[in-house]
Amino acid sequence: MQVQLFMTCLGENFFTPVLQDMVRVLERLGMTCELPDGQTCCGQPFYNSGFQSQTVEPARNWLRAFGRTQGYIVAPSGSCADFVRQRYPELFPPGTPEHALAQETAARTFEFTEFLTRVLKVTDVGARFPHKVTFHASCHILRGLGLRQEPKQLLQAVRELELIPLTDEETCCGFGGVFSVVYPEVSRQMMQNKVNAIQTSGAEVVVVGEPGCLMNIAGGLARAGSPVKAMHLIQVLASEGGAL
């Protein structure tokens, strides 16, 4: 099966190892991975800042890159996948070629854990991770895409992993993209609450499925001097049991 990799801005610029691990897991499952040329930002920051008209050109560029491809489009981010799925068909008038292309492309765009569990029907990817892990449910994955159990099903299938409950698991970490810039004080307090819950959980690792949340939580843990490590879920699924 052919898979197109939707890298996303944060993935490409800050989490290259996560992208490499995504390829490893997909190839382990028999996928052929391709990286469409010309992909840039999907336009979500413009849209969420209220500049809907300025979102159209980045969306056109994204459609030029992915519209000519075949197969599923898979992203390491629920936020970006949800934006393409929910907003792209709204950006272009019905009846136009761009609207039809947006609908077609959106229909085959999936977040990584969603693709594994709902398309491939896989939960055990052959990973081994002998550590105590807790899980933060990112907002777009949880509320946007409706993935409540699927990420944890993948974690529960990892050999030697001990999954520890996290207090207020489904509460926002305070990132929210533009939200953290517009409301930094509120964002900082939400992040601190999340860090406190993680530190009291007894976990060695907090696993996150969203690059933005991962960046925010990792920064909060670092500022707190916490020994708890923040990792993307993909990194755990790619693990074969090495040290942290």
PDB file of C-alpha atoms in Angstrom:
ATOM      1  CA  MET A   1       0.000   0.000   0.000  1.00  0.00           C
ATOM      2  CA  GLN A   2       1.243   3.478  -0.926  1.00  0.00           C
ATOM      3  CA  VAL A   3       1.292   6.209   1.730  1.00  0.00           C
ATOM      4  CA  GLN A   4       1.966   9.924   1.230  1.00  0.00           C
ATOM      5  CA  LEU A   5       3.770  11.607   4.139  1.00  0.00           C
ATOM      6  CA  PHE A   6       2.293  14.920   5.286  1.00  0.00           C
ATOM      7  CA  MET A   7       5.257  16.222   7.312  1.00  0.00           C
ATOM      8  CA  THR A   8       3.593  19.317   8.883  1.00  0.00           C
ATOM      9  CA  CYS A   9       5.533  22.442   9.864  1.00  0.00           C
ATOM     10  CA  LEU A  10       6.445  21.420  13.402  1.00  0.00           C
ATOM     11  CA  GLY A  11       7.312  17.920  12.269  1.00  0.00           C
ATOM     12  CA  GLU A  12       9.672  19.115   9.555  1.00  0.00           C
ATOM     13  CA  ASN A  13      11.328  21.880  11.570  1.00  0.00           C
ATOM     14  CA  PHE A  14      11.510  20.447  15.085  1.00  0.00           C
ATOM     15  CA  PHE A  15      10.786  16.720  15.083  1.00  0.00           C
ATOM     16  CA  THR A  16      12.674  15.136  12.202  1.00  0.00           C
ATOM     17  CA  PRO A  17      13.397  11.956  14.256  1.00  0.00           C
ATOM     18  CA  VAL A  18       9.637  11.522  14.721  1.00  0.00           C
ATOM     19  CA  LEU A  19       9.152  11.642  10.950  1.00  0.00           C
ATOM     20  CA  GLN A  20      11.908   9.084  10.489  1.00  0.00           C
ATOM     21  CA  ASP A  21      10.275   6.823  13.076  1.00  0.00           C
ATOM     22  CA  MET A  22       6.923   7.232  11.324  1.00  0.00           C
ATOM     23  CA  VAL A  23       8.480   5.866   8.149  1.00  0.00           C
ATOM     24  CA  ARG A  24      10.044   2.979  10.106  1.00  0.00           C
ATOM     25  CA  VAL A  25       6.715   1.927  11.595  1.00  0.00           C
ATOM     26  CA  LEU A  26       4.836   2.220   8.308  1.00  0.00           C
ATOM     27  CA  GLU A  27       7.484   0.263   6.415  1.00  0.00           C
ATOM     28  CA  ARG A  28       7.462  -2.370   9.162  1.00  0.00           C
ATOM     29  CA  LEU A  29       3.758  -2.769   8.386  1.00  0.00           C
ATOM     30  CA  GLY A  30       4.422  -3.166   4.680  1.00  0.00           C
ATOM     31  CA  MET A  31       3.692   0.379   3.515  1.00  0.00           C
ATOM     32  CA  THR A  32       5.571   2.151   0.727  1.00  0.00           C
ATOM     33  CA  CYS A  33       6.190   5.751   1.839  1.00  0.00           C
ATOM     34  CA  GLU A  34       6.446   8.722  -0.497  1.00  0.00           C
ATOM     35  CA  LEU A  35       7.218  12.376   0.239  1.00  0.00           C
ATOM     36  CA  PRO A  36       5.392  14.720  -2.166  1.00  0.00           C
ATOM     37  CA  ASP A  37       7.513  17.620  -3.396  1.00  0.00           C
ATOM     38  CA  GLY A  38       6.400  21.181  -2.777  1.00  0.00           C
ATOM     39  CA  GLN A  39       4.427  20.656   0.422  1.00  0.00           C
ATOM     40  CA  THR A  40       4.477  23.617   2.790  1.00  0.00           C
ATOM     41  CA  CYS A  41       2.261  24.837   5.624  1.00  0.00           C
ATOM     42  CA  CYS A  42      -1.371  23.784   5.244  1.00  0.00           C
ATOM     43  CA  GLY A  43      -2.461  27.293   6.266  1.00  0.00           C
ATOM     44  CA  GLN A  44      -3.944  26.519   9.663  1.00  0.00           C
ATOM     45  CA  PRO A  45      -2.139  29.360  11.564  1.00  0.00           C
ATOM     46  CA  PHE A  46      -3.676  31.927   9.174  1.00  0.00           C
ATOM     47  CA  TYR A  47      -7.141  30.436   9.555  1.00  0.00           C
ATOM     48  CA  ASN A  48      -7.015  30.201  13.342  1.00  0.00           C
ATOM     49  CA  SER A  49      -5.821  33.814  13.536  1.00  0.00           C
ATOM     50  CA  GLY A  50      -8.893  35.010  11.666  1.00  0.00           C
ATOM     51  CA  PHE A  51      -7.252  35.464   8.262  1.00  0.00           C
ATOM     52  CA  GLN A  52      -9.401  33.018   6.327  1.00  0.00           C
ATOM     53  CA  SER A  53      -8.816  34.682   2.953  1.00  0.00           C
ATOM     54  CA  GLN A  54      -5.042  34.414   3.409  1.00  0.00           C
ATOM     55  CA  THR A  55      -5.466  30.688   4.058  1.00  0.00           C
ATOM     56  CA  VAL A  56      -6.555  30.022   0.483  1.00  0.00           C
ATOM     57  CA  GLU A  57      -3.131  30.305  -1.177  1.00  0.00           C
ATOM     58  CA  PRO A  58      -1.315  27.923   1.239  1.00  0.00           C
ATOM     59  CA  ALA A  59      -4.253  25.542   0.823  1.00  0.00           C
ATOM     60  CA  ARG A  60      -3.938  25.745  -2.978  1.00  0.00           C
ATOM     61  CA  ASN A  61      -0.247  24.969  -2.723  1.00  0.00           C
ATOM     62  CA  TRP A  62      -0.925  22.007  -0.441  1.00  0.00           C
ATOM     63  CA  LEU A  63      -3.528  20.702  -2.876  1.00  0.00           C
ATOM     64  CA  ARG A  64      -1.072  21.064  -5.763  1.00  0.00           C
ATOM     65  CA  ALA A  65       1.415  18.909  -3.840  1.00  0.00           C
ATOM     66  CA  PHE A  66      -0.967  16.216  -2.624  1.00  0.00           C
ATOM     67  CA  GLY A  67      -3.783  16.364  -5.165  1.00  0.00           C
ATOM     68  CA  ARG A  68      -1.692  14.652  -7.833  1.00  0.00           C
ATOM     69  CA  THR A  69      -0.714  11.769  -5.526  1.00  0.00           C
ATOM     70  CA  GLN A  70      -2.345   8.418  -4.943  1.00  0.00           C
ATOM     71  CA  GLY A  71      -3.034   6.556  -1.726  1.00  0.00           C
ATOM     72  CA  TYR A  72      -3.582   7.638   1.853  1.00  0.00           C
ATOM     73  CA  ILE A  73      -2.072  10.859   3.236  1.00  0.00           C
ATOM     74  CA  VAL A  74      -0.730  10.357   6.772  1.00  0.00           C
ATOM     75  CA  ALA A  75       0.376  13.042   9.254  1.00  0.00           C
ATOM     76  CA  PRO A  76       2.030  12.893  12.706  1.00  0.00           C
ATOM     77  CA  SER A  77      -0.396  15.606  13.818  1.00  0.00           C
ATOM     78  CA  GLY A  78      -4.105  15.438  14.533  1.00  0.00           C
ATOM     79  CA  SER A  79      -4.319  19.227  14.320  1.00  0.00           C
ATOM     80  CA  CYS A  80      -3.115  19.401  10.712  1.00  0.00           C
ATOM     81  CA  ALA A  81      -5.040  16.321   9.594  1.00  0.00           C
ATOM     82  CA  ASP A  82      -8.224  17.657  11.171  1.00  0.00           C
ATOM     83  CA  PHE A  83      -7.735  21.052   9.524  1.00  0.00           C
ATOM     84  CA  VAL A  84      -7.386  19.557   6.043  1.00  0.00           C
ATOM     85  CA  ARG A  85     -10.359  17.261   6.584  1.00  0.00           C
ATOM     86  CA  GLN A  86     -12.740  19.780   8.116  1.00  0.00           C
ATOM     87  CA  ARG A  87     -11.751  23.149   6.629  1.00  0.00           C
ATOM     88  CA  TYR A  88     -10.357  22.606   3.142  1.00  0.00           C
ATOM     89  CA  PRO A  89     -13.714  21.823   1.495  1.00  0.00           C
ATOM     90  CA  GLU A  90     -15.076  25.046   3.050  1.00  0.00           C
ATOM     91  CA  LEU A  91     -12.313  27.250   1.620  1.00  0.00           C
ATOM     92  CA  PHE A  92     -13.331  26.793  -2.022  1.00  0.00           C
ATOM     93  CA  PRO A  93     -16.794  27.419  -3.549  1.00  0.00           C
ATOM     94  CA  PRO A  94     -18.879  24.307  -4.317  1.00  0.00           C
ATOM     95  CA  GLY A  95     -18.816  23.414  -7.986  1.00  0.00           C
ATOM     96  CA  THR A  96     -15.224  24.529  -8.545  1.00  0.00           C
ATOM     97  CA  PRO A  97     -12.416  22.079  -9.406  1.00  0.00           C
ATOM     98  CA  GLU A  98     -10.596  23.142  -6.229  1.00  0.00           C
ATOM     99  CA  HIS A  99     -13.602  22.260  -4.078  1.00  0.00           C
ATOM    100  CA  ALA A 100     -13.820  18.802  -5.633  1.00  0.00           C
ATOM    101  CA  LEU A 101     -10.068  18.278  -5.191  1.00  0.00           C
ATOM    102  CA  ALA A 102     -10.270  19.444  -1.567  1.00  0.00           C
ATOM    103  CA  GLN A 103     -13.050  16.942  -0.868  1.00  0.00           C
ATOM    104  CA  GLU A 104     -11.172  14.093  -2.531  1.00  0.00           C
ATOM    105  CA  THR A 105      -7.878  14.869  -0.807  1.00  0.00           C
ATOM    106  CA  ALA A 106      -9.466  15.480   2.589  1.00  0.00           C
ATOM    107  CA  ALA A 107     -11.187  12.089   2.430  1.00  0.00           C
ATOM    108  CA  ARG A 108      -7.852  10.275   2.295  1.00  0.00           C
ATOM    109  CA  THR A 109      -6.015  12.352   4.925  1.00  0.00           C
ATOM    110  CA  PHE A 110      -5.467  10.689   8.310  1.00  0.00           C
ATOM    111  CA  GLU A 111      -3.619  11.258  11.561  1.00  0.00           C
ATOM    112  CA  PHE A 112      -1.063   8.516  12.210  1.00  0.00           C
ATOM    113  CA  THR A 113      -2.802   6.589  15.021  1.00  0.00           C
ATOM    114  CA  GLU A 114      -6.114   6.938  13.207  1.00  0.00           C
ATOM    115  CA  PHE A 115      -4.564   5.432  10.092  1.00  0.00           C
ATOM    116  CA  LEU A 116      -3.132   2.470  12.007  1.00  0.00           C
ATOM    117  CA  THR A 117      -6.237   1.619  13.988  1.00  0.00           C
ATOM    118  CA  ARG A 118      -9.095   2.591  11.681  1.00  0.00           C
ATOM    119  CA  VAL A 119      -7.641   1.998   8.216  1.00  0.00           C
ATOM    120  CA  LEU A 120      -5.068  -0.763   8.709  1.00  0.00           C
ATOM    121  CA  LYS A 121      -6.967  -2.235  11.704  1.00  0.00           C
ATOM    122  CA  VAL A 122      -3.656  -2.663  13.550  1.00  0.00           C
ATOM    123  CA  THR A 123      -2.843  -2.076  17.222  1.00  0.00           C
ATOM    124  CA  ASP A 124       0.279  -4.222  17.706  1.00  0.00           C
ATOM    125  CA  VAL A 125       3.114  -2.830  15.575  1.00  0.00           C
ATOM    126  CA  GLY A 126       5.815  -5.014  17.112  1.00  0.00           C
ATOM    127  CA  ALA A 127       7.204  -2.398  19.497  1.00  0.00           C
ATOM    128  CA  ARG A 128       8.947  -2.972  22.825  1.00  0.00           C
ATOM    129  CA  PHE A 129       9.338  -0.192  25.413  1.00  0.00           C
ATOM    130  CA  PRO A 130      10.164  -1.348  28.969  1.00  0.00           C
ATOM    131  CA  HIS A 131       9.184   1.837  30.806  1.00  0.00           C
ATOM    132  CA  LYS A 132       6.406   3.405  32.869  1.00  0.00           C
ATOM    133  CA  VAL A 133       4.393   5.628  30.560  1.00  0.00           C
ATOM    134  CA  THR A 134       1.532   8.065  30.979  1.00  0.00           C
ATOM    135  CA  PHE A 135      -0.505   9.575  28.147  1.00  0.00           C
ATOM    136  CA  HIS A 136      -1.721  13.113  27.409  1.00  0.00           C
ATOM    137  CA  ALA A 137      -4.781  13.268  25.132  1.00  0.00           C
ATOM    138  CA  SER A 138      -4.217  16.141  22.704  1.00  0.00           C
ATOM    139  CA  CYS A 139      -7.263  18.268  21.918  1.00  0.00           C
ATOM    140  CA  HIS A 140      -7.448  17.909  18.128  1.00  0.00           C
ATOM    141  CA  ILE A 141      -6.846  14.162  18.235  1.00  0.00           C
ATOM    142  CA  LEU A 142      -9.447  13.740  20.960  1.00  0.00           C
ATOM    143  CA  ARG A 143     -12.101  16.311  20.111  1.00  0.00           C
ATOM    144  CA  GLY A 144     -11.418  17.008  16.464  1.00  0.00           C
ATOM    145  CA  LEU A 145     -10.919  13.458  15.227  1.00  0.00           C
ATOM    146  CA  GLY A 146     -12.729  11.604  18.011  1.00  0.00           C
ATOM    147  CA  LEU A 147      -9.772   9.363  18.883  1.00  0.00           C
ATOM    148  CA  ARG A 148     -10.176   8.607  22.580  1.00  0.00           C
ATOM    149  CA  GLN A 149      -9.161   4.950  22.935  1.00  0.00           C
ATOM    150  CA  GLU A 150      -7.137   4.371  19.767  1.00  0.00           C
ATOM    151  CA  PRO A 151      -3.814   5.918  20.908  1.00  0.00           C
ATOM    152  CA  LYS A 152      -4.006   4.020  24.198  1.00  0.00           C
ATOM    153  CA  GLN A 153      -4.833   0.779  22.405  1.00  0.00           C
ATOM    154  CA  LEU A 154      -1.569   1.162  20.506  1.00  0.00           C
ATOM    155  CA  LEU A 155       0.331   1.820  23.743  1.00  0.00           C
ATOM    156  CA  GLN A 156      -1.291  -1.126  25.521  1.00  0.00           C
ATOM    157  CA  ALA A 157      -0.056  -3.437  22.773  1.00  0.00           C
ATOM    158  CA  VAL A 158       3.587  -2.370  23.232  1.00  0.00           C
ATOM    159  CA  ARG A 159       5.574  -5.108  24.967  1.00  0.00           C
ATOM    160  CA  GLU A 160       6.787  -4.419  28.532  1.00  0.00           C
ATOM    161  CA  LEU A 161       5.187  -0.963  28.597  1.00  0.00           C
ATOM    162  CA  GLU A 162       3.339  -0.068  31.805  1.00  0.00           C
ATOM    163  CA  LEU A 163       0.591   2.471  31.079  1.00  0.00           C
ATOM    164  CA  ILE A 164      -0.121   4.696  34.083  1.00  0.00           C
ATOM    165  CA  PRO A 165      -3.279   6.865  34.335  1.00  0.00           C
ATOM    166  CA  LEU A 166      -2.799  10.636  34.141  1.00  0.00           C
ATOM    167  CA  THR A 167      -4.956  12.970  36.218  1.00  0.00           C
ATOM    168  CA  ASP A 168      -6.989  15.218  33.895  1.00  0.00           C
ATOM    169  CA  GLU A 169      -5.643  13.325  30.894  1.00  0.00           C
ATOM    170  CA  GLU A 170      -8.113  15.033  28.552  1.00  0.00           C
ATOM    171  CA  THR A 171      -7.493  18.592  29.796  1.00  0.00           C
ATOM    172  CA  CYS A 172      -5.687  20.903  27.355  1.00  0.00           C
ATOM    173  CA  CYS A 173      -1.975  21.447  27.988  1.00  0.00           C
ATOM    174  CA  GLY A 174      -2.322  25.142  27.093  1.00  0.00           C
ATOM    175  CA  PHE A 175      -0.583  25.168  23.719  1.00  0.00           C
ATOM    176  CA  GLY A 176      -3.415  25.588  21.240  1.00  0.00           C
ATOM    177  CA  GLY A 177      -1.114  27.085  18.600  1.00  0.00           C
ATOM    178  CA  VAL A 178      -2.002  30.767  18.343  1.00  0.00           C
ATOM    179  CA  PHE A 179      -3.758  30.577  21.734  1.00  0.00           C
ATOM    180  CA  SER A 180      -0.426  30.261  23.563  1.00  0.00           C
ATOM    181  CA  VAL A 181       0.790  33.459  21.877  1.00  0.00           C
ATOM    182  CA  VAL A 182      -2.363  35.527  22.373  1.00  0.00           C
ATOM    183  CA  TYR A 183      -2.983  34.381  25.955  1.00  0.00           C
ATOM    184  CA  PRO A 184       0.481  33.485  27.312  1.00  0.00           C
ATOM    185  CA  GLU A 185      -0.398  33.814  31.002  1.00  0.00           C
ATOM    186  CA  VAL A 186      -3.403  31.499  30.713  1.00  0.00           C
ATOM    187  CA  SER A 187      -1.420  29.098  28.554  1.00  0.00           C
ATOM    188  CA  ARG A 188       1.445  29.032  31.056  1.00  0.00           C
ATOM    189  CA  GLN A 189      -0.851  28.138  33.957  1.00  0.00           C
ATOM    190  CA  MET A 190      -2.552  25.373  31.961  1.00  0.00           C
ATOM    191  CA  MET A 191       0.847  23.979  31.032  1.00  0.00           C
ATOM    192  CA  GLN A 192       1.974  24.083  34.665  1.00  0.00           C
ATOM    193  CA  ASN A 193      -1.120  22.168  35.771  1.00  0.00           C
ATOM    194  CA  LYS A 194      -0.362  19.521  33.150  1.00  0.00           C
ATOM    195  CA  VAL A 195       3.291  19.287  34.197  1.00  0.00           C
ATOM    196  CA  ASN A 196       2.286  18.893  37.851  1.00  0.00           C
ATOM    197  CA  ALA A 197      -0.047  16.015  36.951  1.00  0.00           C
ATOM    198  CA  ILE A 198       2.659  14.330  34.895  1.00  0.00           C
ATOM    199  CA  GLN A 199       5.246  14.623  37.656  1.00  0.00           C
ATOM    200  CA  THR A 200       2.923  13.133  40.279  1.00  0.00           C
ATOM    201  CA  SER A 201       1.898  10.226  38.034  1.00  0.00           C
ATOM    202  CA  GLY A 202       5.061   8.223  38.730  1.00  0.00           C
ATOM    203  CA  ALA A 203       5.750   7.778  35.007  1.00  0.00           C
ATOM    204  CA  GLU A 204       9.180   7.871  33.406  1.00  0.00           C
ATOM    205  CA  VAL A 205       7.766   9.084  30.111  1.00  0.00           C
ATOM    206  CA  VAL A 206       4.764  11.142  29.035  1.00  0.00           C
ATOM    207  CA  VAL A 207       3.582  10.219  25.568  1.00  0.00           C
ATOM    208  CA  VAL A 208       1.918  12.793  23.313  1.00  0.00           C
ATOM    209  CA  GLY A 209       0.474  12.377  19.820  1.00  0.00           C
ATOM    210  CA  GLU A 210       0.631  16.030  18.757  1.00  0.00           C
ATOM    211  CA  PRO A 211       3.892  17.899  17.966  1.00  0.00           C
ATOM    212  CA  GLY A 212       2.623  21.216  19.360  1.00  0.00           C
ATOM    213  CA  CYS A 213       1.607  19.643  22.666  1.00  0.00           C
ATOM    214  CA  LEU A 214       4.878  17.711  22.745  1.00  0.00           C
ATOM    215  CA  MET A 215       6.876  20.917  22.367  1.00  0.00           C
ATOM    216  CA  ASN A 216       4.843  22.674  25.063  1.00  0.00           C
ATOM    217  CA  ILE A 217       4.942  19.859  27.606  1.00  0.00           C
ATOM    218  CA  ALA A 218       8.615  19.071  27.005  1.00  0.00           C
ATOM    219  CA  GLY A 219       9.446  22.725  27.591  1.00  0.00           C
ATOM    220  CA  GLY A 220       7.416  22.798  30.794  1.00  0.00           C
ATOM    221  CA  LEU A 221       9.087  19.662  32.126  1.00  0.00           C
ATOM    222  CA  ALA A 222      12.520  21.048  31.275  1.00  0.00           C
ATOM    223  CA  ARG A 223      11.817  24.337  33.074  1.00  0.00           C
ATOM    224  CA  ALA A 224      10.627  22.384  36.105  1.00  0.00           C
ATOM    225  CA  GLY A 225      13.839  20.318  36.122  1.00  0.00           C
ATOM    226  CA  SER A 226      11.760  17.163  35.849  1.00  0.00           C
ATOM    227  CA  PRO A 227      13.368  13.807  35.005  1.00  0.00           C
ATOM    228  CA  VAL A 228      10.214  12.777  33.103  1.00  0.00           C
ATOM    229  CA  LYS A 229      10.847  12.583  29.364  1.00  0.00           C
ATOM    230  CA  ALA A 230       8.273  13.730  26.800  1.00  0.00           C
ATOM    231  CA  MET A 231       8.037  11.621  23.627  1.00  0.00           C
ATOM    232  CA  HIS A 232       5.805  11.444  20.584  1.00  0.00           C
ATOM    233  CA  LEU A 233       3.683   8.297  20.443  1.00  0.00           C
ATOM    234  CA  ILE A 234       5.334   7.424  17.133  1.00  0.00           C
ATOM    235  CA  GLN A 235       8.737   7.218  18.858  1.00  0.00           C
ATOM    236  CA  VAL A 236       7.403   4.644  21.303  1.00  0.00           C
ATOM    237  CA  LEU A 237       5.815   2.609  18.514  1.00  0.00           C
ATOM    238  CA  ALA A 238       9.127   2.583  16.657  1.00  0.00           C
ATOM    239  CA  SER A 239      11.061   1.432  19.730  1.00  0.00           C
ATOM    240  CA  GLU A 240      12.647  -1.988  19.975  1.00  0.00           C
ATOM    241  CA  GLY A 241      13.453  -1.730  23.663  1.00  0.00           C
ATOM    242  CA  GLY A 242      16.511   0.526  23.943  1.00  0.00           C
ATOM    243  CA  ALA A 243      17.340   2.896  26.791  1.00  0.00           C
ATOM    244  CA  LEU A 244      15.613   6.266  27.068  1.00  0.00           C
TER     245      LEU A 244
END
